[in-house]
Amino acid sequence: MRTDDYNLAGIGKKLTTKWVGSRLSFYESIDSTNMRAWQEAQKGAPHGTLIVADLQTSGRGRRGRSWESPAGVNIYFSLILRPDLVQDKASMLTITMAHSVSKALAGNTGIDCQIKWPNDIVVNGKKVCGILTEMGFNKDGGYYVVVGVGINVRPQHFAPELADKATSLEDEDGRLQKLSRSHLLAEIMDAFEADYDSLMVCQDLTGILESYNHMLINRNARVRVLDPKGEYEGESCGITKTGELLVETADGTMVQVYAGEVSVRGIYGYV
Ligand code: ATP
């Protein structure tokens, strides 16, 4: 039994954004908010359409992986965007959302949140949030983007293979028992609206660059780049204003790492 106001009315009341969530749906249970958003976008749903759920039966991660999505404890949402941005810059939306989520979580919980480039939020070395961005095309040739976010808020039973790399906000700070998911969601949307505006004005990540790099995990530390074409190690030097991770290898080469097929790890494990 849920004790917070995590429902259509509760979320609607908290939202103070100008255009994010101008169309809002809430599902007690859904296959995947990204899948539903994609279907809605195909049918012409407007920029800013927000789809929220309490439970996902087929929550998705990158590259066909799944996202554990039990009921009553977490936040799952997908946002439909029709950005005024050339298509090859769309990956900047993932970086932008990661920044907005991390900033809003830190600001509302006091927890030290870090970003594992490009799309995870990590607290004390464990993943608390994942972001999945997917692109689709309109019949007129334009494109839309669905940015999906899952955030672990309350303690829950994680599958054994996740137990040592996943956590929730409340697991990290027991004082967050009363944290309202609706409030947190609304704060994230506020942060995203501001960050998105900055992306549209600059047409790159200049406006959030310093703040993103400040929250970036392993900055100026050694990382291992899991590139399907060959793994390598180097020092992570932060992201560029177009969202690539800069990694300096042993011979002094500065490699620009593109997201997509690549994962980055700390030298001793997940982070
Ligand atoms: P990588 O670090 O390899 O790039 P990723 O962060 O891109 O991985 P995602 O696709 O974002 O991975 O997320 C899917 C993965 O996240 C799953 O394979 C699983 O390991 C982990 N995961 C699934 N559900 C949860 C959850 N509720 N909380 C934390 N981690 C989860």
PDB file of C-alpha atoms and ligand atoms in Angstrom:
ATOM      1  CA  MET A   1       0.000   0.000   0.000  1.00  0.00           C
ATOM      2  CA  ARG A   2       1.525   3.305  -1.093  1.00  0.00           C
ATOM      3  CA  THR A   3       1.633   6.099   1.415  1.00  0.00           C
ATOM      4  CA  ASP A   4       2.693   8.931  -0.865  1.00  0.00           C
ATOM      5  CA  ASP A   5       0.808  10.947  -3.474  1.00  0.00           C
ATOM      6  CA  TYR A   6       2.307   9.169  -6.456  1.00  0.00           C
ATOM      7  CA  ASN A   7      -0.640   9.238  -8.845  1.00  0.00           C
ATOM      8  CA  LEU A   8      -1.974  11.422 -11.652  1.00  0.00           C
ATOM      9  CA  ALA A   9      -3.509  14.067  -9.372  1.00  0.00           C
ATOM     10  CA  GLY A  10      -0.582  14.096  -6.948  1.00  0.00           C
ATOM     11  CA  ILE A  11       1.992  14.522  -9.701  1.00  0.00           C
ATOM     12  CA  GLY A  12      -0.147  17.038 -11.596  1.00  0.00           C
ATOM     13  CA  LYS A  13      -0.414  19.198  -8.476  1.00  0.00           C
ATOM     14  CA  LYS A  14       3.338  19.243  -7.942  1.00  0.00           C
ATOM     15  CA  LEU A  15       4.415  20.007 -11.510  1.00  0.00           C
ATOM     16  CA  THR A  16       5.356  23.655 -12.004  1.00  0.00           C
ATOM     17  CA  THR A  17       6.984  23.361 -15.411  1.00  0.00           C
ATOM     18  CA  LYS A  18       6.047  25.423 -18.457  1.00  0.00           C
ATOM     19  CA  TRP A  19       5.923  22.664 -21.071  1.00  0.00           C
ATOM     20  CA  VAL A  20       7.299  19.459 -19.570  1.00  0.00           C
ATOM     21  CA  GLY A  21       4.286  17.365 -18.625  1.00  0.00           C
ATOM     22  CA  SER A  22       1.809  19.611 -20.458  1.00  0.00           C
ATOM     23  CA  ARG A  23       0.346  16.247 -21.367  1.00  0.00           C
ATOM     24  CA  LEU A  24       0.673  13.818 -18.470  1.00  0.00           C
ATOM     25  CA  SER A  25      -0.343  10.164 -18.065  1.00  0.00           C
ATOM     26  CA  PHE A  26       0.093   7.906 -15.079  1.00  0.00           C
ATOM     27  CA  TYR A  27      -0.098   4.101 -15.090  1.00  0.00           C
ATOM     28  CA  GLU A  28      -0.316   1.879 -12.026  1.00  0.00           C
ATOM     29  CA  SER A  29       1.250  -0.792 -14.204  1.00  0.00           C
ATOM     30  CA  ILE A  30       2.709  -0.681 -17.687  1.00  0.00           C
ATOM     31  CA  ASP A  31       5.021  -2.811 -19.836  1.00  0.00           C
ATOM     32  CA  SER A  32       7.559  -0.029 -20.304  1.00  0.00           C
ATOM     33  CA  THR A  33       7.113   3.752 -20.182  1.00  0.00           C
ATOM     34  CA  ASN A  34       9.552   4.088 -23.100  1.00  0.00           C
ATOM     35  CA  MET A  35       7.537   1.665 -25.179  1.00  0.00           C
ATOM     36  CA  ARG A  36       4.293   3.549 -24.430  1.00  0.00           C
ATOM     37  CA  ALA A  37       5.943   6.905 -25.101  1.00  0.00           C
ATOM     38  CA  TRP A  38       7.249   5.618 -28.405  1.00  0.00           C
ATOM     39  CA  GLN A  39       3.729   4.520 -29.407  1.00  0.00           C
ATOM     40  CA  GLU A  40       2.270   7.868 -28.337  1.00  0.00           C
ATOM     41  CA  ALA A  41       4.966   9.764 -30.229  1.00  0.00           C
ATOM     42  CA  GLN A  42       4.178   7.733 -33.350  1.00  0.00           C
ATOM     43  CA  LYS A  43       0.586   8.909 -32.993  1.00  0.00           C
ATOM     44  CA  GLY A  44       1.741  12.525 -32.800  1.00  0.00           C
ATOM     45  CA  ALA A  45       1.919  13.188 -29.030  1.00  0.00           C
ATOM     46  CA  PRO A  46       3.349  16.666 -28.454  1.00  0.00           C
ATOM     47  CA  HIS A  47       6.758  17.760 -27.237  1.00  0.00           C
ATOM     48  CA  GLY A  48       6.796  17.532 -23.442  1.00  0.00           C
ATOM     49  CA  THR A  49       4.408  14.582 -23.127  1.00  0.00           C
ATOM     50  CA  LEU A  50       5.251  12.830 -19.859  1.00  0.00           C
ATOM     51  CA  ILE A  51       4.397   9.207 -19.091  1.00  0.00           C
ATOM     52  CA  VAL A  52       4.833   8.013 -15.526  1.00  0.00           C
ATOM     53  CA  ALA A  53       4.315   4.564 -14.005  1.00  0.00           C
ATOM     54  CA  ASP A  54       4.405   2.904 -10.610  1.00  0.00           C
ATOM     55  CA  LEU A  55       5.381  -0.512 -11.984  1.00  0.00           C
ATOM     56  CA  GLN A  56       6.970  -1.697 -15.231  1.00  0.00           C
ATOM     57  CA  THR A  57       6.635  -5.314 -16.258  1.00  0.00           C
ATOM     58  CA  SER A  58       9.301  -5.000 -19.006  1.00  0.00           C
ATOM     59  CA  GLY A  59      11.469  -2.055 -17.958  1.00  0.00           C
ATOM     60  CA  ARG A  60      14.321  -1.653 -20.402  1.00  0.00           C
ATOM     61  CA  GLY A  61      17.970  -0.643 -20.231  1.00  0.00           C
ATOM     62  CA  ARG A  62      20.511  -0.033 -22.966  1.00  0.00           C
ATOM     63  CA  ARG A  63      21.356  -2.700 -25.540  1.00  0.00           C
ATOM     64  CA  GLY A  64      18.441  -5.000 -24.729  1.00  0.00           C
ATOM     65  CA  ARG A  65      19.126  -5.152 -21.006  1.00  0.00           C
ATOM     66  CA  SER A  66      16.293  -4.992 -18.510  1.00  0.00           C
ATOM     67  CA  TRP A  67      15.519  -2.483 -15.760  1.00  0.00           C
ATOM     68  CA  GLU A  68      14.097  -3.912 -12.524  1.00  0.00           C
ATOM     69  CA  SER A  69      10.884  -1.990 -11.896  1.00  0.00           C
ATOM     70  CA  PRO A  70       8.892  -3.150  -8.847  1.00  0.00           C
ATOM     71  CA  ALA A  71       5.755  -1.322  -7.641  1.00  0.00           C
ATOM     72  CA  GLY A  72       5.437   1.226  -4.873  1.00  0.00           C
ATOM     73  CA  VAL A  73       9.089   2.133  -4.402  1.00  0.00           C
ATOM     74  CA  ASN A  74      10.573   3.837  -7.438  1.00  0.00           C
ATOM     75  CA  ILE A  75      10.082   6.444 -10.153  1.00  0.00           C
ATOM     76  CA  TYR A  76       9.763   5.428 -13.811  1.00  0.00           C
ATOM     77  CA  PHE A  77       9.024   8.040 -16.447  1.00  0.00           C
ATOM     78  CA  SER A  78       9.507   8.760 -20.134  1.00  0.00           C
ATOM     79  CA  LEU A  79       9.465  12.161 -21.738  1.00  0.00           C
ATOM     80  CA  ILE A  80       8.721  12.768 -25.418  1.00  0.00           C
ATOM     81  CA  LEU A  81      10.876  15.473 -26.987  1.00  0.00           C
ATOM     82  CA  ARG A  82      10.737  16.970 -30.458  1.00  0.00           C
ATOM     83  CA  PRO A  83      13.947  18.932 -30.191  1.00  0.00           C
ATOM     84  CA  ASP A  84      15.069  21.836 -32.290  1.00  0.00           C
ATOM     85  CA  LEU A  85      18.455  20.193 -32.621  1.00  0.00           C
ATOM     86  CA  VAL A  86      20.160  18.447 -35.512  1.00  0.00           C
ATOM     87  CA  GLN A  87      19.666  14.749 -35.159  1.00  0.00           C
ATOM     88  CA  ASP A  88      23.312  13.829 -34.622  1.00  0.00           C
ATOM     89  CA  LYS A  89      23.290  15.932 -31.443  1.00  0.00           C
ATOM     90  CA  ALA A  90      20.413  13.978 -29.898  1.00  0.00           C
ATOM     91  CA  SER A  91      22.747  12.041 -27.572  1.00  0.00           C
ATOM     92  CA  MET A  92      23.265  15.344 -25.741  1.00  0.00           C
ATOM     93  CA  LEU A  93      19.738  14.877 -24.381  1.00  0.00           C
ATOM     94  CA  THR A  94      20.897  11.859 -22.367  1.00  0.00           C
ATOM     95  CA  ILE A  95      23.741  13.872 -20.891  1.00  0.00           C
ATOM     96  CA  THR A  96      21.365  16.740 -20.180  1.00  0.00           C
ATOM     97  CA  MET A  97      18.855  14.487 -18.415  1.00  0.00           C
ATOM     98  CA  ALA A  98      21.619  12.819 -16.370  1.00  0.00           C
ATOM     99  CA  HIS A  99      22.716  16.263 -15.240  1.00  0.00           C
ATOM    100  CA  SER A 100      19.173  17.374 -14.370  1.00  0.00           C
ATOM    101  CA  VAL A 101      18.402  14.200 -12.419  1.00  0.00           C
ATOM    102  CA  SER A 102      21.673  14.257 -10.515  1.00  0.00           C
ATOM    103  CA  LYS A 103      21.303  17.928  -9.633  1.00  0.00           C
ATOM    104  CA  ALA A 104      17.681  17.528  -8.526  1.00  0.00           C
ATOM    105  CA  LEU A 105      18.418  14.400  -6.469  1.00  0.00           C
ATOM    106  CA  ALA A 106      21.380  16.034  -4.759  1.00  0.00           C
ATOM    107  CA  GLY A 107      19.462  19.265  -4.149  1.00  0.00           C
ATOM    108  CA  ASN A 108      16.426  17.530  -2.660  1.00  0.00           C
ATOM    109  CA  THR A 109      18.085  14.807  -0.619  1.00  0.00           C
ATOM    110  CA  GLY A 110      21.471  16.219   0.336  1.00  0.00           C
ATOM    111  CA  ILE A 111      23.000  12.990  -0.983  1.00  0.00           C
ATOM    112  CA  ASP A 112      26.257  13.230  -2.897  1.00  0.00           C
ATOM    113  CA  CYS A 113      25.207  12.061  -6.373  1.00  0.00           C
ATOM    114  CA  GLN A 114      27.702  11.309  -9.097  1.00  0.00           C
ATOM    115  CA  ILE A 115      27.255  10.683 -12.792  1.00  0.00           C
ATOM    116  CA  LYS A 116      28.736   7.627 -14.457  1.00  0.00           C
ATOM    117  CA  TRP A 117      29.078   8.814 -18.045  1.00  0.00           C
ATOM    118  CA  PRO A 118      26.914   8.983 -19.922  1.00  0.00           C
ATOM    119  CA  ASN A 119      23.687   7.766 -18.346  1.00  0.00           C
ATOM    120  CA  ASP A 120      23.824   6.466 -14.778  1.00  0.00           C
ATOM    121  CA  ILE A 121      23.533   8.213 -11.440  1.00  0.00           C
ATOM    122  CA  VAL A 122      25.624   6.623  -8.751  1.00  0.00           C
ATOM    123  CA  VAL A 123      25.578   7.063  -4.972  1.00  0.00           C
ATOM    124  CA  ASN A 124      28.383   5.631  -2.840  1.00  0.00           C
ATOM    125  CA  GLY A 125      29.514   3.512  -5.780  1.00  0.00           C
ATOM    126  CA  LYS A 126      26.089   2.008  -6.515  1.00  0.00           C
ATOM    127  CA  LYS A 127      23.585   2.749  -9.235  1.00  0.00           C
ATOM    128  CA  VAL A 128      20.475   4.631  -8.157  1.00  0.00           C
ATOM    129  CA  CYS A 129      19.239   5.744 -11.583  1.00  0.00           C
ATOM    130  CA  GLY A 130      19.479   4.671 -15.216  1.00  0.00           C
ATOM    131  CA  ILE A 131      18.525   6.596 -18.356  1.00  0.00           C
ATOM    132  CA  LEU A 132      17.567   5.150 -21.715  1.00  0.00           C
ATOM    133  CA  THR A 133      17.222   7.447 -24.727  1.00  0.00           C
ATOM    134  CA  GLU A 134      15.568   6.168 -27.876  1.00  0.00           C
ATOM    135  CA  MET A 135      14.916   7.928 -31.166  1.00  0.00           C
ATOM    136  CA  GLY A 136      12.061   7.579 -33.641  1.00  0.00           C
ATOM    137  CA  PHE A 137      11.032   9.197 -36.896  1.00  0.00           C
ATOM    138  CA  ASN A 138       7.881  11.020 -37.997  1.00  0.00           C
ATOM    139  CA  LYS A 139       6.308  10.413 -41.365  1.00  0.00           C
ATOM    140  CA  ASP A 140       7.452  13.898 -42.428  1.00  0.00           C
ATOM    141  CA  GLY A 141      11.090  12.920 -41.871  1.00  0.00           C
ATOM    142  CA  GLY A 142      11.487  14.771 -38.565  1.00  0.00           C
ATOM    143  CA  TYR A 143      12.577  12.904 -35.460  1.00  0.00           C
ATOM    144  CA  TYR A 144      11.551  12.617 -31.841  1.00  0.00           C
ATOM    145  CA  VAL A 145      13.349  11.374 -28.798  1.00  0.00           C
ATOM    146  CA  VAL A 146      12.037   9.413 -25.841  1.00  0.00           C
ATOM    147  CA  VAL A 147      14.109   9.861 -22.704  1.00  0.00           C
ATOM    148  CA  GLY A 148      13.276   7.205 -20.113  1.00  0.00           C
ATOM    149  CA  VAL A 149      14.413   7.377 -16.500  1.00  0.00           C
ATOM    150  CA  GLY A 150      14.236   4.881 -13.638  1.00  0.00           C
ATOM    151  CA  ILE A 151      15.146   5.995 -10.115  1.00  0.00           C
ATOM    152  CA  ASN A 152      15.339   3.727  -7.077  1.00  0.00           C
ATOM    153  CA  VAL A 153      13.781   5.670  -4.217  1.00  0.00           C
ATOM    154  CA  ARG A 154      12.893   3.249  -1.417  1.00  0.00           C
ATOM    155  CA  PRO A 155      14.609   0.103  -0.140  1.00  0.00           C
ATOM    156  CA  GLN A 156      13.675  -2.992  -2.145  1.00  0.00           C
ATOM    157  CA  HIS A 157      14.856  -6.466  -2.886  1.00  0.00           C
ATOM    158  CA  PHE A 158      17.331  -6.368  -5.780  1.00  0.00           C
ATOM    159  CA  ALA A 159      18.096  -9.475  -7.840  1.00  0.00           C
ATOM    160  CA  PRO A 160      21.281 -11.168  -6.535  1.00  0.00           C
ATOM    161  CA  GLU A 161      23.372 -10.015  -9.517  1.00  0.00           C
ATOM    162  CA  LEU A 162      22.417  -6.399  -8.766  1.00  0.00           C
ATOM    163  CA  ALA A 163      22.720  -6.500  -5.005  1.00  0.00           C
ATOM    164  CA  ASP A 164      26.256  -5.124  -4.900  1.00  0.00           C
ATOM    165  CA  LYS A 165      25.825  -2.525  -7.648  1.00  0.00           C
ATOM    166  CA  ALA A 166      22.325  -1.098  -7.120  1.00  0.00           C
ATOM    167  CA  THR A 167      20.925   1.018  -4.304  1.00  0.00           C
ATOM    168  CA  SER A 168      18.047   3.357  -3.478  1.00  0.00           C
ATOM    169  CA  LEU A 169      18.033   6.903  -2.126  1.00  0.00           C
ATOM    170  CA  GLU A 170      16.553   5.775   1.184  1.00  0.00           C
ATOM    171  CA  ASP A 171      19.069   2.951   1.509  1.00  0.00           C
ATOM    172  CA  GLU A 172      21.756   5.616   1.366  1.00  0.00           C
ATOM    173  CA  ASP A 173      20.042   7.940   3.824  1.00  0.00           C
ATOM    174  CA  GLY A 174      17.388   6.486   6.147  1.00  0.00           C
ATOM    175  CA  ARG A 175      16.071   9.990   6.870  1.00  0.00           C
ATOM    176  CA  LEU A 176      14.495  10.089   3.396  1.00  0.00           C
ATOM    177  CA  GLN A 177      11.539   7.867   4.422  1.00  0.00           C
ATOM    178  CA  LYS A 178       9.102  10.706   3.853  1.00  0.00           C
ATOM    179  CA  LEU A 179      10.552  11.876   0.554  1.00  0.00           C
ATOM    180  CA  SER A 180       7.620  12.233  -1.851  1.00  0.00           C
ATOM    181  CA  ARG A 181       8.155  10.645  -5.248  1.00  0.00           C
ATOM    182  CA  SER A 182       5.798  13.176  -6.847  1.00  0.00           C
ATOM    183  CA  HIS A 183       7.735  16.055  -5.366  1.00  0.00           C
ATOM    184  CA  LEU A 184      11.028  14.589  -6.524  1.00  0.00           C
ATOM    185  CA  LEU A 185       9.683  13.966 -10.016  1.00  0.00           C
ATOM    186  CA  ALA A 186       8.445  17.573 -10.245  1.00  0.00           C
ATOM    187  CA  GLU A 187      11.828  18.886  -9.115  1.00  0.00           C
ATOM    188  CA  ILE A 188      13.571  16.779 -11.759  1.00  0.00           C
ATOM    189  CA  MET A 189      11.254  18.144 -14.418  1.00  0.00           C
ATOM    190  CA  ASP A 190      12.019  21.705 -13.299  1.00  0.00           C
ATOM    191  CA  ALA A 191      15.741  21.042 -13.521  1.00  0.00           C
ATOM    192  CA  PHE A 192      15.359  19.408 -16.914  1.00  0.00           C
ATOM    193  CA  GLU A 193      13.322  22.262 -18.332  1.00  0.00           C
ATOM    194  CA  ALA A 194      16.063  24.719 -17.420  1.00  0.00           C
ATOM    195  CA  ASP A 195      18.839  22.468 -18.738  1.00  0.00           C
ATOM    196  CA  TYR A 196      16.922  21.785 -21.946  1.00  0.00           C
ATOM    197  CA  ASP A 197      16.440  25.519 -22.542  1.00  0.00           C
ATOM    198  CA  SER A 198      20.168  25.992 -22.145  1.00  0.00           C
ATOM    199  CA  LEU A 199      20.817  23.166 -24.635  1.00  0.00           C
ATOM    200  CA  MET A 200      18.507  24.795 -27.153  1.00  0.00           C
ATOM    201  CA  VAL A 201      20.134  28.209 -26.742  1.00  0.00           C
ATOM    202  CA  CYS A 202      23.735  26.953 -26.950  1.00  0.00           C
ATOM    203  CA  GLN A 203      23.001  24.000 -29.261  1.00  0.00           C
ATOM    204  CA  ASP A 204      25.556  22.157 -27.137  1.00  0.00           C
ATOM    205  CA  LEU A 205      26.312  21.402 -23.479  1.00  0.00           C
ATOM    206  CA  THR A 206      28.207  24.606 -22.691  1.00  0.00           C
ATOM    207  CA  GLY A 207      25.593  25.718 -20.118  1.00  0.00           C
ATOM    208  CA  ILE A 208      25.870  22.578 -17.973  1.00  0.00           C
ATOM    209  CA  LEU A 209      29.416  21.475 -18.802  1.00  0.00           C
ATOM    210  CA  GLU A 210      31.132  22.617 -15.637  1.00  0.00           C
ATOM    211  CA  SER A 211      28.376  21.321 -13.390  1.00  0.00           C
ATOM    212  CA  TYR A 212      28.232  17.933 -15.201  1.00  0.00           C
ATOM    213  CA  ASN A 213      31.999  17.501 -14.995  1.00  0.00           C
ATOM    214  CA  HIS A 214      31.883  18.416 -11.317  1.00  0.00           C
ATOM    215  CA  MET A 215      29.507  15.487 -10.705  1.00  0.00           C
ATOM    216  CA  LEU A 216      31.316  13.080 -13.056  1.00  0.00           C
ATOM    217  CA  ILE A 217      32.581   9.986 -11.290  1.00  0.00           C
ATOM    218  CA  ASN A 218      36.251   9.071 -11.790  1.00  0.00           C
ATOM    219  CA  ARG A 219      37.177  12.453 -13.169  1.00  0.00           C
ATOM    220  CA  ASN A 220      40.971  12.648 -13.260  1.00  0.00           C
ATOM    221  CA  ALA A 221      41.127   8.965 -12.283  1.00  0.00           C
ATOM    222  CA  ARG A 222      41.871   5.825 -14.256  1.00  0.00           C
ATOM    223  CA  VAL A 223      39.011   4.190 -16.113  1.00  0.00           C
ATOM    224  CA  ARG A 224      38.623   1.183 -18.361  1.00  0.00           C
ATOM    225  CA  VAL A 225      36.783   1.725 -21.628  1.00  0.00           C
ATOM    226  CA  LEU A 226      34.864  -1.375 -22.706  1.00  0.00           C
ATOM    227  CA  ASP A 227      34.839  -0.795 -26.446  1.00  0.00           C
ATOM    228  CA  PRO A 228      33.682  -3.794 -28.510  1.00  0.00           C
ATOM    229  CA  LYS A 229      36.571  -2.993 -30.895  1.00  0.00           C
ATOM    230  CA  GLY A 230      39.073  -3.354 -28.051  1.00  0.00           C
ATOM    231  CA  GLU A 231      39.233  -2.435 -24.385  1.00  0.00           C
ATOM    232  CA  TYR A 232      41.729   0.104 -23.074  1.00  0.00           C
ATOM    233  CA  GLU A 233      42.558   2.137 -19.979  1.00  0.00           C
ATOM    234  CA  GLY A 234      43.340   5.777 -19.455  1.00  0.00           C
ATOM    235  CA  GLU A 235      42.636   8.832 -17.335  1.00  0.00           C
ATOM    236  CA  SER A 236      39.142  10.274 -17.548  1.00  0.00           C
ATOM    237  CA  CYS A 237      39.412  14.027 -18.156  1.00  0.00           C
ATOM    238  CA  GLY A 238      35.735  15.039 -18.296  1.00  0.00           C
ATOM    239  CA  ILE A 239      33.282  15.462 -21.125  1.00  0.00           C
ATOM    240  CA  THR A 240      33.389  17.820 -24.092  1.00  0.00           C
ATOM    241  CA  LYS A 241      30.672  20.327 -24.890  1.00  0.00           C
ATOM    242  CA  THR A 242      29.275  17.787 -27.349  1.00  0.00           C
ATOM    243  CA  GLY A 243      29.120  15.031 -24.734  1.00  0.00           C
ATOM    244  CA  GLU A 244      32.048  12.744 -25.541  1.00  0.00           C
ATOM    245  CA  LEU A 245      34.203  11.504 -22.660  1.00  0.00           C
ATOM    246  CA  LEU A 246      37.857  12.522 -22.943  1.00  0.00           C
ATOM    247  CA  VAL A 247      40.232   9.728 -21.945  1.00  0.00           C
ATOM    248  CA  GLU A 248      44.002  10.214 -21.996  1.00  0.00           C
ATOM    249  CA  THR A 249      45.817   6.960 -22.723  1.00  0.00           C
ATOM    250  CA  ALA A 250      49.300   6.010 -21.517  1.00  0.00           C
ATOM    251  CA  ASP A 251      51.016   7.353 -24.658  1.00  0.00           C
ATOM    252  CA  GLY A 252      49.430  10.784 -24.114  1.00  0.00           C
ATOM    253  CA  THR A 253      46.739  10.431 -26.779  1.00  0.00           C
ATOM    254  CA  MET A 254      43.467  12.170 -25.885  1.00  0.00           C
ATOM    255  CA  VAL A 255      40.689   9.848 -27.068  1.00  0.00           C
ATOM    256  CA  GLN A 256      37.146  11.172 -27.506  1.00  0.00           C
ATOM    257  CA  VAL A 257      34.886   8.330 -26.409  1.00  0.00           C
ATOM    258  CA  TYR A 258      31.447   8.250 -28.006  1.00  0.00           C
ATOM    259  CA  ALA A 259      28.565   6.682 -26.069  1.00  0.00           C
ATOM    260  CA  GLY A 260      26.562   4.132 -28.053  1.00  0.00           C
ATOM    261  CA  GLU A 261      28.242   0.769 -27.835  1.00  0.00           C
ATOM    262  CA  VAL A 262      30.753   1.697 -25.183  1.00  0.00           C
ATOM    263  CA  SER A 263      30.696   1.250 -21.386  1.00  0.00           C
ATOM    264  CA  VAL A 264      33.163   2.810 -18.974  1.00  0.00           C
ATOM    265  CA  ARG A 265      34.198   1.259 -15.675  1.00  0.00           C
ATOM    266  CA  GLY A 266      36.434   2.182 -12.789  1.00  0.00           C
ATOM    267  CA  ILE A 267      39.580   0.125 -12.551  1.00  0.00           C
ATOM    268  CA  TYR A 268      38.300  -1.988  -9.656  1.00  0.00           C
ATOM    269  CA  GLY A 269      34.712  -2.678 -10.694  1.00  0.00           C
ATOM    270  CA  TYR A 270      31.436  -1.081 -11.749  1.00  0.00           C
ATOM    271  CA  VAL A 271      32.572   2.426 -10.841  1.00  0.00           C
TER     272      VAL A 271
HETATM  273  P1  ATP B   1      26.983   0.158 -18.694  1.00  0.00           P
HETATM  274  O1  ATP B   1      27.516   0.727 -17.431  1.00  0.00           O
HETATM  275  O2  ATP B   1      27.507  -1.183 -19.024  1.00  0.00           O
HETATM  276  O3  ATP B   1      27.029   1.105 -19.829  1.00  0.00           O
HETATM  277  P2  ATP B   1      24.401   0.835 -18.420  1.00  0.00           P
HETATM  278  O4  ATP B   1      24.538   1.645 -17.234  1.00  0.00           O
HETATM  279  O5  ATP B   1      24.320   1.516 -19.719  1.00  0.00           O
HETATM  280  O6  ATP B   1      25.532  -0.190 -18.424  1.00  0.00           O
HETATM  281  P3  ATP B   1      21.715   0.366 -18.513  1.00  0.00           P
HETATM  282  O7  ATP B   1      21.362  -0.213 -19.801  1.00  0.00           O
HETATM  283  O8  ATP B   1      21.564   1.828 -18.280  1.00  0.00           O
HETATM  284  O9  ATP B   1      23.173  -0.077 -18.203  1.00  0.00           O
HETATM  285  O10 ATP B   1      20.906  -0.344 -17.380  1.00  0.00           O
HETATM  286  C1  ATP B   1      20.659  -1.728 -17.417  1.00  0.00           C
HETATM  287  C2  ATP B   1      21.492  -2.417 -16.369  1.00  0.00           C
HETATM  288  O11 ATP B   1      21.288  -1.802 -15.112  1.00  0.00           O
HETATM  289  C3  ATP B   1      21.077  -3.864 -16.170  1.00  0.00           C
HETATM  290  O12 ATP B   1      21.803  -4.695 -16.997  1.00  0.00           O
HETATM  291  C4  ATP B   1      21.379  -4.114 -14.695  1.00  0.00           C
HETATM  292  O13 ATP B   1      22.725  -4.453 -14.530  1.00  0.00           O
HETATM  293  C5  ATP B   1      21.197  -2.763 -14.056  1.00  0.00           C
HETATM  294  N1  ATP B   1      19.867  -2.580 -13.431  1.00  0.00           N
HETATM  295  C6  ATP B   1      18.661  -3.103 -13.783  1.00  0.00           C
HETATM  296  N2  ATP B   1      17.681  -2.658 -12.993  1.00  0.00           N
HETATM  297  C7  ATP B   1      18.258  -1.842 -12.084  1.00  0.00           C
HETATM  298  C8  ATP B   1      17.770  -1.081 -10.991  1.00  0.00           C
HETATM  299  N3  ATP B   1      16.479  -1.030 -10.657  1.00  0.00           N
HETATM  300  N4  ATP B   1      18.681  -0.358 -10.286  1.00  0.00           N
HETATM  301  C9  ATP B   1      19.976  -0.357 -10.594  1.00  0.00           C
HETATM  302  N5  ATP B   1      20.492  -1.070 -11.606  1.00  0.00           N
HETATM  303  C10 ATP B   1      19.653  -1.796 -12.350  1.00  0.00           C
END
